[in-house]
Amino acid sequence: MDSPVNSTVDSTGDSTGDVPSKRRVPQQTRSRGRVARVLEATAQLVVAGGVETVNTRVIATAAGIPVASLYQYFADKDEILLALVERDLADVDAEVAADLAELSLLSVRTIVETTMRAHVNVYRRRPAFVVIWLRGRTNAAINDFCRGHNRLMAGRLFELARGAGLVADPSTTLHAQLAVEVADRIFQLAFEDTLEGHSAIIDEGIDVVTSYLENHATPAGISGVARR
Amino acid sequence: MDSPVNSTVDSTGDSTGDVPSKRRVPQQTRSRGRVARVLEATAQLVVAGGVETVNTRVIATAAGIPVASLYQYFADKDEILLALVERDLADVDAEVAADLAELSLLSVRTIVETTMRAHVNVYRRRPAFVVIWLRGRTNAAINDFCRGHNRLMAGRLFELARGAGLVADPSTTLHAQLAVEVADRIFQLAFEDTLEGHSAIIDEGIDVVTSYLENHATPAGISGVARR
Amino acid sequence: MDSPVNSTVDSTGDSTGDVPSKRRVPQQTRSRGRVARVLEATAQLVVAGGVETVNTRVIATAAGIPVASLYQYFADKDEILLALVERDLADVDAEVAADLAELSLLSVRTIVETTMRAHVNVYRRRPAFVVIWLRGRTNAAINDFCRGHNRLMAGRLFELARGAGLVADPSTTLHAQLAVEVADRIFQLAFEDTLEGHSAIIDEGIDVVTSYLENHATPAGISGVARR
Amino acid sequence: MDSPVNSTVDSTGDSTGDVPSKRRVPQQTRSRGRVARVLEATAQLVVAGGVETVNTRVIATAAGIPVASLYQYFADKDEILLALVERDLADVDAEVAADLAELSLLSVRTIVETTMRAHVNVYRRRPAFVVIWLRGRTNAAINDFCRGHNRLMAGRLFELARGAGLVADPSTTLHAQLAVEVADRIFQLAFEDTLEGHSAIIDEGIDVVTSYLENHATPAGISGVARR
DNA sequence: AATGAATGAGGATTCATTCAT
DNA sequence: TATGAATGAATCCTCATTCAT
C-alpha cells in the first residue's frame, strides 16, 4: 500500500474493525471478539431495518451481550454507529488507494472513475454504511466524521492530481472538495432504493464529476500521463 | 407568473402558509391565523435550535396555544415540519418561476444560474427550510416531499430547456435529475455553517452544474436563444 | 300486549328506539331521525369492533353528524350506549311478554324455556347488545341498568309463576333473582364467540335454571297448569 | 397437598406473588421485594378505588418506585393487574386443593360446597381479586386468563368426581363448565356490594349448582362415597 | 472486566366535553 | 337547534445511561 492516497481519517483507527473510538476505551485486548460482534450485529440491524430501528437493547440482544456491556466498548450509543462508519470508511480508503495504485494512466477521468468505482465496490460490500450515511440521517458525530473524510479524500486526490501535473494553476482544493461532495450525492441517488446502486446513475455521475474537473485541468489532465 | 415553470408540488399548497395537509385535519377555514402562528413559531424554534429541539410542547408554547390544539391543524408532529417545508418550497417555486420569467436570454447557463440564485434568495429568506432540509435529519415524509420536489423541478426545467431548443437529442430527464440533486448538495455545503450561504461555493456550484449540463446541450444551449 | 309481564324498566322509555334518556334532552320532535341514526351507527360500530372502539368521533362520523351535535341528543357518551341498551332491552321485554302470552301450559319449565328462548331470539336480532352486555365490559350506568332490568325481569316472572300457583310457599324473589342472573351468565357463555349463540349451551342452560327452580316449585309448577 | 386438584393454571406461577409473567421481563431474581410491593400497592389501590382508577403513575407512587421501573418487572400496565390475578387465582387453587383433600365424604354436594366455600374464603382474603374480576371491567388478557382458569377448574373437578364414580355416564365437561361459570356469577352477585360476600346468596348458590349437577350424578354422586 | 438493576428525562396522542356563534 | 373550534386532562411507554457489585 505505497499509494499516495492512503492515510485514514482518524490516525487512531486501524482497519481490524475492532477498534471503537475516543475516550474511556479500556483494554480491548481480551474483548476483540465482542466489539466486532457488536459492530456486525449493528450492521445487520441497520441493513434490516434502517438506522432509526437500532437502539442499545436491540444491538445488545443481537450481539448476545448485556446492554450495560456496550458501555465497556463504546462511550455511548452514537459511538457504535460511528465505529461502524469508521470501519467502513477505512475500507473505502484502502480500496481507493489500492485501485489508484494500479492505474497506469493518470488523468482526471481515470482518477475520478477509479475512485468512484472503488467507492461503489466497497458500498456493495458494506450495505450498512450505505444505509447509515447515504440514506439514514443520523447523528452529528457521523455527519462530521463523514464530512471530514470527504475533505481528506478531496485533499489526497487533489495532491495526487497536482503531483501528476493534471491540475491547472489557479485551481484550489475547493474544486476537489466540491467534486467529492457531488460524487457523494451521486452515490446517495444511486443507492437510494437499492443496495446494489444503479449503474446508470453511477456512470452518469462519473461524467458529472469528470466534466466539471476537466474545466480545471491541464491538457495533460485531460489526455493523461503515464504513471511514474 | 406566466412562466412555464410554476406548478407547485402539492396542488393543495398555496403560499399563504395557512394550509397544512393530509388526513384528518378538520378545520382550517376559521383558524387561519393560528396555523400560520404555529408554522412561524416552529420556524423560529428550528432556526434557533435545530430540528431535533422542536417538540409538540415547545411548539405549542411558542405559538401560544395548547398542545392539543396542534392536533386540530396537523395530523401529527411530523406534519407540522412538513407543512413548513411545503410552504417554503412553494415559495421557491414562485421565486424560480418569477425569475425565469424575466430571463431574456435562455441558455443552459442562464437557466442554471437564475434557478440556483432564486433558490439561494429564498433560502436566505427562509432559514428554517435550510435548517430542516439542508442540515437537519428529519423524517421520511419530509425527505420524500423534498425529493419529489427535486424531481418536479428537474422535470420542469428540462421541459423549459427542451422547449427552447437547448437540449441535445439523446438527453433525458435523468440528466436534469442529477443536475438538480447536485445543486441541492451544493446548497447543503454552502449553507452548512452559515444561513447566508457561502457565495464562493454557490458561484462554483453554478459552474459545476452548468459545465455538466452543457455536455448535453445544443450549440444554442450554450450560446443562448432570445426569449420568445 | 296484555301479558302479565310487560312493564319496561324505564317508564320513560318507549320502543321507538329514538328516545335517549335522562336530563337535558331537548326537543326531539324534529331530530328523530338523527337519534336513530346515531344509535344505529353505534350498534354497527360496536358489532364491528367491540365497545372499546367506539368514541364520539367515530360515532358522529358514522352517523354523519358533527360530534358536537351528539350532545344535543345525549347528555354524554355513556348515554349513547345506554340508550342502545335500553332500546334493545325494551325489545327483550316485548318479546318475552309476547311469547309468554302465547303459552297455554304454565310450568316452571315452560316459563323458563320460553323466556330464555325469547332472550336468545332478541339477542340474535340485536348483536350490539350481545357485544355490549355479554362481552364488553363497559360503564357503570349500563351495568346498573342491566342489573336493574334483571331484577325487574325476575320480579315479573316470579309474580307470573306465583300467580299461577307454581311457586312453593317459602320461596322468595331471591330465587328468581338468582335464576335470572344464572341465565344471564349462560347467555354470556353461549354468545362468547358467536353472535348466533351456541344451541348446546342454551339448551343445557335451560336445564340448569329449570332444575334449580323446580326445587322451589309446587307439584303444579312441575306438571304445569293450563293458562287461564 | 396431594389432592387430585392442585395444578395451577400457569405452571410458571408460584404463590410467592413475586413472579410476574410473559415477554421481555428481564430480571426478577434480585428484586423480589419490589415486584411484591408493586402488586401489593396495586391491590390496595384497586380495592380503594376500583380498577379504573389505577394507572402507572399511581401504582408507581404507591409502590414507592419510579414509573419506569414498573417496566422492569412488567411488560406493560395490563400485566400488573394480570399478575395480581394470577397470584390470587393460584391462591384459590391452593385453597380448593387443600380443602378438597380434607373431604372424607365425596359427593356432588360436598365437592360443590367445599369448592365454592374455598373460593369465598380466598375472595375474602383477596378483595382486590373481587374488585378486578367480579366487579371490574378490565382488559382482555385478564378475561382470558380467568376464563381459562374456570375451564381448568371445571376439568379438574370433573375428573375428581368421575374418578370417584359420582358422574353419570353421558355427562361431559360441558356440564362442569357450566357449573363453574354459574358459580362464578353467583360470586359476582354475592360480592357485588360487599367484600364479605352475602352468605344468603352464597348458600343459595351452592344449591343452584348442586341441584343442577345432581341431574348428572350417579346415585353415589348424590349419597356420597367415602374417600379412598 | 462485566452486568443486573435501576431510573431520569422526555414525548406524542387521545378524547370527551364545552361554548360562542 | 346546530356546530366549528378549542382545550383541559390524562396516560403509557421508550431509552440511553449509570452504578453498585
GROMACS .gro file of N, CA, C and O in nm, chain A residues 166-206:
model
  164
  166LEU      N    1  -0.177   1.735  -1.344
  166LEU     CA    2  -0.306   1.734  -1.412
  166LEU      C    3  -0.388   1.859  -1.384
  166LEU      O    4  -0.488   1.885  -1.451
  167VAL      N    5  -0.344   1.935  -1.283
  167VAL     CA    6  -0.428   2.043  -1.234
  167VAL      C    7  -0.382   2.179  -1.287
  167VAL      O    8  -0.266   2.216  -1.270
  168ALA      N    9  -0.474   2.251  -1.348
  168ALA     CA   10  -0.441   2.385  -1.397
  168ALA      C   11  -0.415   2.478  -1.279
  168ALA      O   12  -0.473   2.459  -1.169
  169ASP      N   13  -0.334   2.575  -1.304
  169ASP     CA   14  -0.279   2.652  -1.193
  169ASP      C   15  -0.375   2.711  -1.090
  169ASP      O   16  -0.357   2.689  -0.970
  170PRO      N   17  -0.471   2.790  -1.130
  170PRO     CA   18  -0.544   2.860  -1.023
  170PRO      C   19  -0.638   2.770  -0.945
  170PRO      O   20  -0.711   2.817  -0.856
  171SER      N   21  -0.636   2.643  -0.972
  171SER     CA   22  -0.728   2.553  -0.901
  171SER      C   23  -0.692   2.537  -0.754
  171SER      O   24  -0.575   2.542  -0.717
  172THR      N   25  -0.795   2.519  -0.674
  172THR     CA   26  -0.772   2.501  -0.530
  172THR      C   27  -0.840   2.372  -0.485
  172THR      O   28  -0.906   2.305  -0.564
  173THR      N   29  -0.821   2.344  -0.361
  173THR     CA   30  -0.887   2.224  -0.310
  173THR      C   31  -1.038   2.242  -0.305
  173THR      O   32  -1.112   2.146  -0.295
  174LEU      N   33  -1.085   2.368  -0.308
  174LEU     CA   34  -1.230   2.387  -0.309
  174LEU      C   35  -1.292   2.309  -0.424
  174LEU      O   36  -1.398   2.247  -0.409
  175HIS      N   37  -1.225   2.311  -0.537
  175HIS     CA   38  -1.279   2.238  -0.651
  175HIS      C   39  -1.285   2.089  -0.622
  175HIS      O   40  -1.383   2.022  -0.654
  176ALA      N   41  -1.178   2.039  -0.565
  176ALA     CA   42  -1.175   1.897  -0.530
  176ALA      C   43  -1.285   1.867  -0.427
  176ALA      O   44  -1.356   1.766  -0.435
  177GLN      N   45  -1.293   1.956  -0.334
  177GLN     CA   46  -1.395   1.946  -0.230
  177GLN      C   47  -1.535   1.929  -0.290
  177GLN      O   48  -1.610   1.837  -0.257
  178LEU      N   49  -1.568   2.021  -0.376
  178LEU     CA   50  -1.699   2.017  -0.439
  178LEU      C   51  -1.717   1.888  -0.517
  178LEU      O   52  -1.823   1.824  -0.511
  179ALA      N   53  -1.613   1.850  -0.587
  179ALA     CA   54  -1.622   1.729  -0.668
  179ALA      C   55  -1.655   1.608  -0.579
  179ALA      O   56  -1.741   1.525  -0.613
  180VAL      N   57  -1.589   1.599  -0.468
  180VAL     CA   58  -1.613   1.486  -0.378
  180VAL      C   59  -1.755   1.490  -0.323
  180VAL      O   60  -1.824   1.388  -0.317
  181GLU      N   61  -1.799   1.607  -0.286
  181GLU     CA   62  -1.934   1.616  -0.231
  181GLU      C   63  -2.038   1.582  -0.337
  181GLU      O   64  -2.139   1.517  -0.310
  182VAL      N   65  -2.012   1.628  -0.455
  182VAL     CA   66  -2.104   1.596  -0.564
  182VAL      C   67  -2.109   1.446  -0.586
  182VAL      O   68  -2.217   1.386  -0.600
  183ALA      N   69  -1.994   1.386  -0.587
  183ALA     CA   70  -1.989   1.240  -0.604
  183ALA      C   71  -2.067   1.172  -0.492
  183ALA      O   72  -2.141   1.076  -0.514
  184ASP      N   73  -2.051   1.225  -0.372
  184ASP     CA   74  -2.122   1.168  -0.258
  184ASP      C   75  -2.273   1.171  -0.283
  184ASP      O   76  -2.345   1.074  -0.256
  185ARG      N   77  -2.321   1.281  -0.335
  185ARG     CA   78  -2.464   1.292  -0.361
  185ARG      C   79  -2.507   1.197  -0.472
  185ARG      O   80  -2.617   1.143  -0.469
  186ILE      N   81  -2.419   1.181  -0.569
  186ILE     CA   82  -2.449   1.086  -0.676
  186ILE      C   83  -2.469   0.947  -0.615
  186ILE      O   84  -2.564   0.876  -0.649
  187PHE      N   85  -2.381   0.911  -0.526
  187PHE     CA   86  -2.393   0.780  -0.462
  187PHE      C   87  -2.525   0.770  -0.385
  187PHE      O   88  -2.592   0.668  -0.385
  188GLN      N   89  -2.557   0.879  -0.320
  188GLN     CA   90  -2.683   0.882  -0.245
  188GLN      C   91  -2.800   0.848  -0.337
  188GLN      O   92  -2.885   0.766  -0.303
  189LEU      N   93  -2.799   0.911  -0.453
  189LEU     CA   94  -2.905   0.883  -0.551
  189LEU      C   95  -2.898   0.740  -0.600
  189LEU      O   96  -3.000   0.670  -0.609
  190ALA      N   97  -2.778   0.697  -0.630
  190ALA     CA   98  -2.762   0.565  -0.692
  190ALA      C   99  -2.803   0.453  -0.597
  190ALA      O  100  -2.851   0.347  -0.641
  191PHE      N  101  -2.784   0.476  -0.468
  191PHE     CA  102  -2.815   0.371  -0.371
  191PHE      C  103  -2.947   0.397  -0.297
  191PHE      O  104  -2.979   0.328  -0.201
  192GLU      N  105  -3.019   0.496  -0.344
  192GLU     CA  106  -3.140   0.537  -0.273
  192GLU      C  107  -3.238   0.421  -0.255
  192GLU      O  108  -3.294   0.401  -0.147
  193ASP      N  109  -3.259   0.345  -0.359
  193ASP     CA  110  -3.358   0.238  -0.345
  193ASP      C  111  -3.305   0.099  -0.376
  193ASP      O  112  -3.381   0.004  -0.391
  194THR      N  113  -3.175   0.088  -0.384
  194THR     CA  114  -3.118  -0.045  -0.399
  194THR      C  115  -2.979  -0.048  -0.337
  194THR      O  116  -2.905   0.050  -0.347
  195LEU      N  117  -2.946  -0.156  -0.274
  195LEU     CA  118  -2.815  -0.166  -0.212
  195LEU      C  119  -2.708  -0.203  -0.314
  195LEU      O  120  -2.590  -0.211  -0.282
  196GLU      N  121  -2.750  -0.224  -0.437
  196GLU     CA  122  -2.654  -0.253  -0.544
  196GLU      C  123  -2.603  -0.125  -0.608
  196GLU      O  124  -2.491  -0.118  -0.656
  197GLY      N  125  -2.687  -0.023  -0.609
  197GLY     CA  126  -2.652   0.102  -0.674
  197GLY      C  127  -2.686   0.096  -0.823
  197GLY      O  128  -2.646   0.003  -0.892
  198HIS      N  129  -2.760   0.195  -0.868
  198HIS     CA  130  -2.797   0.198  -1.010
  198HIS      C  131  -2.675   0.231  -1.096
  198HIS      O  132  -2.616   0.338  -1.084
  199SER      N  133  -2.640   0.141  -1.185
  199SER     CA  134  -2.523   0.160  -1.270
  199SER      C  135  -2.535   0.286  -1.356
  199SER      O  136  -2.439   0.361  -1.374
  200ALA      N  137  -2.654   0.308  -1.409
  200ALA     CA  138  -2.672   0.422  -1.497
  200ALA      C  139  -2.640   0.552  -1.425
  200ALA      O  140  -2.575   0.643  -1.480
  201ILE      N  141  -2.686   0.560  -1.300
  201ILE     CA  142  -2.661   0.682  -1.224
  201ILE      C  143  -2.512   0.696  -1.193
  201ILE      O  144  -2.454   0.804  -1.203
  202ILE      N  145  -2.451   0.584  -1.159
  202ILE     CA  146  -2.309   0.589  -1.127
  202ILE      C  147  -2.229   0.631  -1.251
  202ILE      O  148  -2.142   0.720  -1.243
  203ASP      N  149  -2.259   0.570  -1.361
  203ASP     CA  150  -2.188   0.605  -1.484
  203ASP      C  151  -2.205   0.753  -1.516
  203ASP      O  152  -2.108   0.824  -1.544
  204GLU      N  153  -2.327   0.797  -1.509
  204GLU     CA  154  -2.354   0.937  -1.539
  204GLU      C  155  -2.285   1.027  -1.438
  204GLU      O  156  -2.232   1.133  -1.472
  205GLY      N  157  -2.284   0.982  -1.314
  205GLY     CA  158  -2.221   1.060  -1.208
  205GLY      C  159  -2.072   1.079  -1.234
  205GLY      O  160  -2.016   1.186  -1.206
  206ILE      N  161  -2.010   0.977  -1.286
  206ILE     CA  162  -1.868   0.989  -1.319
  206ILE      C  163  -1.849   1.099  -1.423
  206ILE      O  164  -1.755   1.178  -1.416
   0.00000   0.00000   0.00000
